[in-house]
Amino acid sequence: MSPEIVTILALVVIFAIATFLPINMGALAFVAAFLVGTLSVGLSTDDILAGFPAELVVTLIGVTYLFAIAQNNGTVDLLVRGAVRLVRGHVAAIPWIMFAVTALLTAIGALSPAAVAIIAPIALGFAARYGINPLLMGMMVIHGAQGGGFSPISVYGVTVNTIVETEGLTSSPVTVFLGSLVFNLAIALVLFFVLGGRRLLGRKVGVTAPATAEHAEATVVSGHGAPPGPAVGGGSGSGDAVDGEPERPQKVTLDQVLTLIGLAAVAVLALVFDLDIGFVSITVATVLALFAAARHKGAVSQISWSTVLLIAGVLTFVFVLQEAGTIDYVGEAVIGLGVPLLIALLLCYIGGVVSAFASSTAIIGVAIALAVPFLQAGAIGTVGVIVALSVASTIVDVSPFSTNGALVLANAQDVDRDRFYKQILAYSGIVVVVGPFLAWLVFVVPGWL
């Protein structure tokens, strides 16, 4: 059996095992890279390690370490409370504030599941308190996370842009970011009116923060459980102020001020001065830890090591695929269809369908790698296909089988959990069927990218 076929079968086995068993896909990918690489492709372990994405791993460690510190010292809660005050009691603005805050978190480097784990309990607490459709609120959080998830300094953005630049393809990080943001924003707008947002217009209540800093920090650490703060009944239609415990004045701590300065510094140094985001993040995080060493001693354990393992393993196996000639083999087969637009559509659906049950981060890497030979042929706009693949592979994270969808389901308050699950499942089914097609239709068909 040829190495190309062996690697493809190994890839199928990896996805199958990771879908049905709780085993990290990255660990499976490392095993496959070692066994297939040495036994079938003829690579040495040094050759395989040459494909280890060291720069990307440093970036993942750096940004998740920094974000863990921001969680622990209440900086994230500070940002959320400040955003809530901006709505000045307008209920219709609350879902959009949740969308914007989650987008901001992922845009500055938070992993999408981490941002959803932080904001979803708070957002769904607001939904229960003010009579907002929980499906609307939950999906606004997820689409917000995906909308901001492709900034040039985010995990998704760095992953996509690194692969594109490594393969020598036309790169446009800003276009990828804005494409995902606008696409998810458009979906959020449709959801707002379809899921009851219109009846929220004009309603105004007395807004208090749904959590104290201490409660918010507990939510940040766990990412599970009931949303903090009182879930007041009867908020389904009244325009009266909701009774609740008055918000206690909370001082901004020096630790939080330093963290905000650190987050701003990371963005400036990475975007303006083009310094490595991973090393900059680790440096800022370490400096912050020095000011409160005892408080942040557990921050290192909060680094998303499972995601680091996932991405490192999958991209190392992708390197083996490339060395085996599998990427060229599949690319030539796909190109052999002879219809560039159809090829791009099929790739979008592959990314979307698989991602609904597996890691979006891993799927993006595989989908783009498979598209490389097709894109190098120059028969279709590279940037448009990259944006479409990125969007198609991530909007399906609303699925209850994905981390984000499961977090929303787990944190819903005052709802029939079985009915809510069916609602999320139905919506995710629509997204899987329609989403990749719309991404292809908007970004690929016009040929404007």
mmCIF file of C-alpha atoms in Angstrom, residues 109-357:
data_model
loop_
_atom_site.group_PDB
_atom_site.id
_atom_site.type_symbol
_atom_site.label_atom_id
_atom_site.label_comp_id
_atom_site.label_asym_id
_atom_site.label_seq_id
_atom_site.Cartn_x
_atom_site.Cartn_y
_atom_site.Cartn_z
ATOM 1 C CA GLY A 109 -5.714 35.837 22.416
ATOM 2 C CA ALA A 110 -8.233 33.836 24.450
ATOM 3 C CA LEU A 111 -9.088 30.396 23.145
ATOM 4 C CA SER A 112 -12.660 30.242 21.907
ATOM 5 C CA PRO A 113 -13.781 27.606 24.461
ATOM 6 C CA ALA A 114 -12.111 29.602 27.249
ATOM 7 C CA ALA A 115 -13.929 32.790 26.265
ATOM 8 C CA VAL A 116 -17.247 30.937 26.006
ATOM 9 C CA ALA A 117 -16.656 29.238 29.366
ATOM 10 C CA ILE A 118 -16.152 32.641 30.962
ATOM 11 C CA ILE A 119 -18.945 34.606 29.309
ATOM 12 C CA ALA A 120 -21.655 31.952 28.770
ATOM 13 C CA PRO A 121 -22.572 31.567 32.474
ATOM 14 C CA ILE A 122 -22.796 35.339 32.868
ATOM 15 C CA ALA A 123 -24.748 35.786 29.624
ATOM 16 C CA LEU A 124 -27.207 32.989 30.392
ATOM 17 C CA GLY A 125 -27.633 34.445 33.875
ATOM 18 C CA PHE A 126 -28.726 37.685 32.208
ATOM 19 C CA ALA A 127 -31.048 35.671 29.935
ATOM 20 C CA ALA A 128 -32.815 34.102 32.913
ATOM 21 C CA ARG A 129 -32.900 37.378 34.813
ATOM 22 C CA TYR A 130 -34.285 39.582 32.041
ATOM 23 C CA GLY A 131 -36.426 37.143 30.041
ATOM 24 C CA ILE A 132 -34.106 36.860 27.035
ATOM 25 C CA ASN A 133 -34.293 33.726 24.883
ATOM 26 C CA PRO A 134 -31.433 31.527 26.198
ATOM 27 C CA LEU A 135 -30.766 30.118 22.725
ATOM 28 C CA LEU A 136 -30.303 33.667 21.431
ATOM 29 C CA MET A 137 -27.947 34.561 24.260
ATOM 30 C CA GLY A 138 -25.929 31.365 24.013
ATOM 31 C CA MET A 139 -25.503 31.598 20.258
ATOM 32 C CA MET A 140 -24.550 35.281 20.494
ATOM 33 C CA VAL A 141 -21.722 34.286 22.823
ATOM 34 C CA ILE A 142 -20.471 31.527 20.519
ATOM 35 C CA HIS A 143 -20.707 33.595 17.340
ATOM 36 C CA GLY A 144 -18.982 36.430 19.157
ATOM 37 C CA ALA A 145 -16.134 34.101 20.069
ATOM 38 C CA GLN A 146 -15.843 32.926 16.472
ATOM 39 C CA GLY A 147 -16.165 36.471 15.118
ATOM 40 C CA GLY A 148 -13.141 37.680 17.035
ATOM 41 C CA GLY A 149 -11.299 34.389 16.759
ATOM 42 C CA PHE A 150 -9.305 35.177 13.630
ATOM 43 C CA SER A 151 -7.542 38.359 14.684
ATOM 44 C CA PRO A 152 -3.840 38.357 13.758
ATOM 45 C CA ILE A 153 -2.902 37.707 17.409
ATOM 46 C CA SER A 154 -5.559 35.065 18.166
ATOM 47 C CA VAL A 155 -5.024 31.314 18.227
ATOM 48 C CA TYR A 156 -7.127 30.686 15.110
ATOM 49 C CA GLY A 157 -5.576 33.642 13.323
ATOM 50 C CA VAL A 158 -2.016 32.652 14.125
ATOM 51 C CA THR A 159 -2.703 29.045 13.098
ATOM 52 C CA VAL A 160 -4.218 29.968 9.726
ATOM 53 C CA ASN A 161 -1.732 32.715 8.884
ATOM 54 C CA THR A 162 1.259 30.563 9.851
ATOM 55 C CA ILE A 163 0.134 27.722 7.574
ATOM 56 C CA VAL A 164 -0.641 30.099 4.697
ATOM 57 C CA GLU A 165 2.700 31.893 4.946
ATOM 58 C CA THR A 166 4.642 28.640 5.364
ATOM 59 C CA GLU A 167 3.100 27.291 2.163
ATOM 60 C CA GLY A 168 3.961 30.488 0.284
ATOM 61 C CA LEU A 169 0.335 31.359 -0.435
ATOM 62 C CA THR A 170 -1.051 34.884 -0.650
ATOM 63 C CA SER A 171 -1.609 36.038 2.924
ATOM 64 C CA SER A 172 -4.084 38.632 4.194
ATOM 65 C CA PRO A 173 -4.524 38.315 7.996
ATOM 66 C CA VAL A 174 -6.781 41.374 8.217
ATOM 67 C CA THR A 175 -9.104 40.034 5.512
ATOM 68 C CA VAL A 176 -9.387 36.666 7.272
ATOM 69 C CA PHE A 177 -10.188 38.438 10.548
ATOM 70 C CA LEU A 178 -12.747 40.858 9.104
ATOM 71 C CA GLY A 179 -14.325 38.160 6.928
ATOM 72 C CA SER A 180 -15.031 35.965 9.960
ATOM 73 C CA LEU A 181 -16.162 38.910 12.082
ATOM 74 C CA VAL A 182 -18.625 40.273 9.509
ATOM 75 C CA PHE A 183 -19.979 36.797 8.674
ATOM 76 C CA ASN A 184 -20.659 35.967 12.332
ATOM 77 C CA LEU A 185 -22.051 39.443 12.942
ATOM 78 C CA ALA A 186 -24.537 38.930 10.099
ATOM 79 C CA ILE A 187 -25.626 35.581 11.561
ATOM 80 C CA ALA A 188 -26.014 37.212 14.986
ATOM 81 C CA LEU A 189 -28.216 39.921 13.483
ATOM 82 C CA VAL A 190 -30.517 37.327 11.919
ATOM 83 C CA LEU A 191 -30.661 35.364 15.181
ATOM 84 C CA PHE A 192 -31.494 38.503 17.150
ATOM 85 C CA PHE A 193 -34.693 39.113 15.214
ATOM 86 C CA VAL A 194 -35.646 35.453 14.698
ATOM 87 C CA LEU A 195 -35.213 34.511 18.368
ATOM 88 C CA GLY A 196 -37.175 37.321 19.976
ATOM 89 C CA GLY A 197 -34.819 40.272 19.930
ATOM 90 C CA ARG A 198 -37.498 42.526 18.493
ATOM 91 C CA ARG A 199 -39.654 42.286 21.625
ATOM 92 C CA LEU A 200 -36.669 43.362 23.703
ATOM 93 C CA LEU A 201 -36.427 46.688 21.898
ATOM 94 C CA GLY A 202 -37.600 49.521 24.127
ATOM 95 C CA ARG A 203 -37.396 47.489 27.346
ATOM 96 C CA LYS A 204 -35.303 49.059 30.060
ATOM 97 C CA VAL A 205 -34.456 47.653 33.465
ATOM 98 C CA GLY A 206 -32.289 48.514 36.399
ATOM 99 C CA VAL A 207 -29.070 46.754 35.497
ATOM 100 C CA THR A 208 -26.813 45.442 38.208
ATOM 101 C CA ALA A 209 -23.830 43.229 37.691
ATOM 102 C CA PRO A 210 -24.889 39.574 37.864
ATOM 103 C CA ALA A 211 -21.848 38.611 39.864
ATOM 104 C CA THR A 212 -19.412 39.985 42.346
ATOM 105 C CA ALA A 213 -15.753 39.817 41.496
ATOM 106 C CA GLU A 214 -15.348 36.804 43.742
ATOM 107 C CA HIS A 215 -18.208 34.926 42.062
ATOM 108 C CA ALA A 216 -16.954 35.814 38.628
ATOM 109 C CA GLU A 217 -13.530 34.498 39.443
ATOM 110 C CA ALA A 218 -15.045 31.214 40.592
ATOM 111 C CA THR A 219 -16.901 30.990 37.286
ATOM 112 C CA VAL A 220 -13.735 31.728 35.358
ATOM 113 C CA VAL A 221 -11.798 28.981 37.034
ATOM 114 C CA SER A 222 -14.444 26.292 36.639
ATOM 115 C CA GLY A 223 -16.232 27.285 33.443
ATOM 116 C CA HIS A 224 -19.171 25.185 34.581
ATOM 117 C CA GLY A 225 -22.114 25.277 36.928
ATOM 118 C CA ALA A 226 -24.878 27.763 37.412
ATOM 119 C CA PRO A 227 -24.386 31.322 36.335
ATOM 120 C CA PRO A 228 -23.608 33.602 39.259
ATOM 121 C CA GLY A 229 -26.043 36.045 40.681
ATOM 122 C CA PRO A 230 -29.744 35.815 41.400
ATOM 123 C CA ALA A 231 -31.910 34.529 38.591
ATOM 124 C CA VAL A 232 -35.001 36.591 39.218
ATOM 125 C CA GLY A 233 -38.231 35.149 37.897
ATOM 126 C CA GLY A 234 -40.868 37.115 36.085
ATOM 127 C CA GLY A 235 -38.483 38.960 33.803
ATOM 128 C CA SER A 236 -40.194 37.784 30.671
ATOM 129 C CA GLY A 237 -41.977 40.853 29.575
ATOM 130 C CA SER A 238 -42.097 43.572 32.155
ATOM 131 C CA GLY A 239 -40.403 46.813 31.472
ATOM 132 C CA ASP A 240 -40.006 47.489 35.190
ATOM 133 C CA ALA A 241 -36.674 47.462 36.911
ATOM 134 C CA VAL A 242 -35.748 44.037 38.167
ATOM 135 C CA ASP A 243 -35.466 43.829 41.928
ATOM 136 C CA GLY A 244 -32.143 42.531 43.101
ATOM 137 C CA GLU A 245 -29.364 43.080 45.524
ATOM 138 C CA PRO A 246 -27.718 46.454 44.832
ATOM 139 C CA GLU A 247 -24.337 46.224 43.210
ATOM 140 C CA ARG A 248 -21.596 46.812 45.724
ATOM 141 C CA PRO A 249 -18.930 49.310 44.724
ATOM 142 C CA GLN A 250 -15.775 47.481 43.742
ATOM 143 C CA LYS A 251 -12.385 49.037 43.522
ATOM 144 C CA VAL A 252 -10.064 48.371 40.641
ATOM 145 C CA THR A 253 -6.954 46.712 41.987
ATOM 146 C CA LEU A 254 -3.386 47.443 41.005
ATOM 147 C CA ASP A 255 -3.136 43.878 39.682
ATOM 148 C CA GLN A 256 -6.049 44.527 37.316
ATOM 149 C CA VAL A 257 -4.618 47.835 36.112
ATOM 150 C CA LEU A 258 -1.288 46.178 35.380
ATOM 151 C CA THR A 259 -3.067 43.348 33.526
ATOM 152 C CA LEU A 260 -4.974 45.799 31.346
ATOM 153 C CA ILE A 261 -1.713 47.589 30.565
ATOM 154 C CA GLY A 262 -0.125 44.216 29.812
ATOM 155 C CA LEU A 263 -2.888 43.188 27.414
ATOM 156 C CA ALA A 264 -2.584 46.510 25.612
ATOM 157 C CA ALA A 265 1.199 46.125 25.481
ATOM 158 C CA VAL A 266 0.905 42.657 23.934
ATOM 159 C CA ALA A 267 -1.400 43.974 21.211
ATOM 160 C CA VAL A 268 0.867 46.941 20.444
ATOM 161 C CA LEU A 269 4.145 45.005 20.472
ATOM 162 C CA ALA A 270 2.733 42.199 18.317
ATOM 163 C CA LEU A 271 0.779 44.288 15.826
ATOM 164 C CA VAL A 272 2.805 47.487 15.595
ATOM 165 C CA PHE A 273 6.339 46.258 16.241
ATOM 166 C CA ASP A 274 5.834 42.756 14.800
ATOM 167 C CA LEU A 275 7.377 41.004 17.805
ATOM 168 C CA ASP A 276 6.632 37.336 18.411
ATOM 169 C CA ILE A 277 3.263 37.141 20.172
ATOM 170 C CA GLY A 278 4.219 34.019 22.105
ATOM 171 C CA PHE A 279 7.384 35.390 23.703
ATOM 172 C CA VAL A 280 5.757 38.770 24.342
ATOM 173 C CA SER A 281 2.780 37.111 26.073
ATOM 174 C CA ILE A 282 4.982 34.910 28.247
ATOM 175 C CA THR A 283 7.099 37.923 29.185
ATOM 176 C CA VAL A 284 4.081 40.040 30.160
ATOM 177 C CA ALA A 285 2.478 37.133 32.032
ATOM 178 C CA THR A 286 5.674 36.464 33.984
ATOM 179 C CA VAL A 287 6.026 40.133 34.918
ATOM 180 C CA LEU A 288 2.417 40.164 36.138
ATOM 181 C CA ALA A 289 3.032 36.982 38.130
ATOM 182 C CA LEU A 290 5.981 38.636 39.877
ATOM 183 C CA PHE A 291 3.631 41.247 41.348
ATOM 184 C CA ALA A 292 1.341 38.595 42.841
ATOM 185 C CA ALA A 293 3.245 35.323 42.843
ATOM 186 C CA ALA A 294 1.077 33.582 45.442
ATOM 187 C CA ARG A 295 -2.164 34.553 43.691
ATOM 188 C CA HIS A 296 -1.025 33.312 40.289
ATOM 189 C CA LYS A 297 0.855 30.185 41.320
ATOM 190 C CA GLY A 298 -1.834 28.039 39.682
ATOM 191 C CA ALA A 299 -1.936 29.991 36.420
ATOM 192 C CA VAL A 300 0.523 27.668 34.688
ATOM 193 C CA SER A 301 -1.794 24.725 35.299
ATOM 194 C CA GLN A 302 -4.570 26.730 33.623
ATOM 195 C CA ILE A 303 -2.637 26.901 30.366
ATOM 196 C CA SER A 304 -4.682 24.960 27.841
ATOM 197 C CA TRP A 305 -2.256 22.064 27.615
ATOM 198 C CA SER A 306 -4.837 19.858 25.923
ATOM 199 C CA THR A 307 -5.119 22.405 23.117
ATOM 200 C CA VAL A 308 -1.347 22.684 22.897
ATOM 201 C CA LEU A 309 -1.145 18.903 22.562
ATOM 202 C CA LEU A 310 -3.973 18.892 20.031
ATOM 203 C CA ILE A 311 -2.482 21.487 17.694
ATOM 204 C CA ALA A 312 1.112 20.314 18.043
ATOM 205 C CA GLY A 313 0.149 16.713 17.311
ATOM 206 C CA VAL A 314 -2.131 17.450 14.366
ATOM 207 C CA LEU A 315 0.305 19.839 12.685
ATOM 208 C CA THR A 316 3.173 17.398 13.190
ATOM 209 C CA PHE A 317 1.102 14.720 11.463
ATOM 210 C CA VAL A 318 0.232 17.206 8.708
ATOM 211 C CA PHE A 319 3.990 17.555 8.177
ATOM 212 C CA VAL A 320 4.206 13.770 7.761
ATOM 213 C CA LEU A 321 1.338 13.974 5.265
ATOM 214 C CA GLN A 322 3.320 16.520 3.304
ATOM 215 C CA GLU A 323 6.507 14.442 3.400
ATOM 216 C CA ALA A 324 4.580 11.396 2.204
ATOM 217 C CA GLY A 325 3.215 13.388 -0.722
ATOM 218 C CA THR A 326 -0.347 12.942 0.510
ATOM 219 C CA ILE A 327 -1.200 16.617 0.272
ATOM 220 C CA ASP A 328 -0.147 16.711 -3.375
ATOM 221 C CA TYR A 329 -1.885 13.388 -4.011
ATOM 222 C CA VAL A 330 -5.232 14.587 -2.614
ATOM 223 C CA GLY A 331 -4.817 18.007 -4.152
ATOM 224 C CA GLU A 332 -4.262 16.541 -7.602
ATOM 225 C CA ALA A 333 -7.294 14.280 -7.149
ATOM 226 C CA VAL A 334 -9.470 17.196 -6.108
ATOM 227 C CA ILE A 335 -8.129 19.414 -8.867
ATOM 228 C CA GLY A 336 -8.901 16.562 -11.231
ATOM 229 C CA LEU A 337 -12.576 17.353 -10.764
ATOM 230 C CA GLY A 338 -11.882 20.254 -13.064
ATOM 231 C CA VAL A 339 -14.346 22.686 -11.495
ATOM 232 C CA PRO A 340 -12.551 25.065 -9.090
ATOM 233 C CA LEU A 341 -15.736 26.410 -7.515
ATOM 234 C CA LEU A 342 -17.034 22.890 -6.841
ATOM 235 C CA ILE A 343 -13.693 21.907 -5.333
ATOM 236 C CA ALA A 344 -13.784 24.886 -2.972
ATOM 237 C CA LEU A 345 -17.369 24.052 -1.956
ATOM 238 C CA LEU A 346 -16.456 20.445 -1.178
ATOM 239 C CA LEU A 347 -13.516 21.568 0.951
ATOM 240 C CA CYS A 348 -15.796 23.943 2.887
ATOM 241 C CA TYR A 349 -18.255 21.139 3.614
ATOM 242 C CA ILE A 350 -15.484 18.761 4.636
ATOM 243 C CA GLY A 351 -14.184 21.336 7.111
ATOM 244 C CA GLY A 352 -17.648 22.193 8.411
ATOM 245 C CA VAL A 353 -19.064 18.693 8.830
ATOM 246 C CA VAL A 354 -15.966 17.223 10.475
ATOM 247 C CA SER A 355 -15.482 20.275 12.707
ATOM 248 C CA ALA A 356 -18.988 19.890 14.156
ATOM 249 C CA PHE A 357 -17.738 16.727 15.867
#
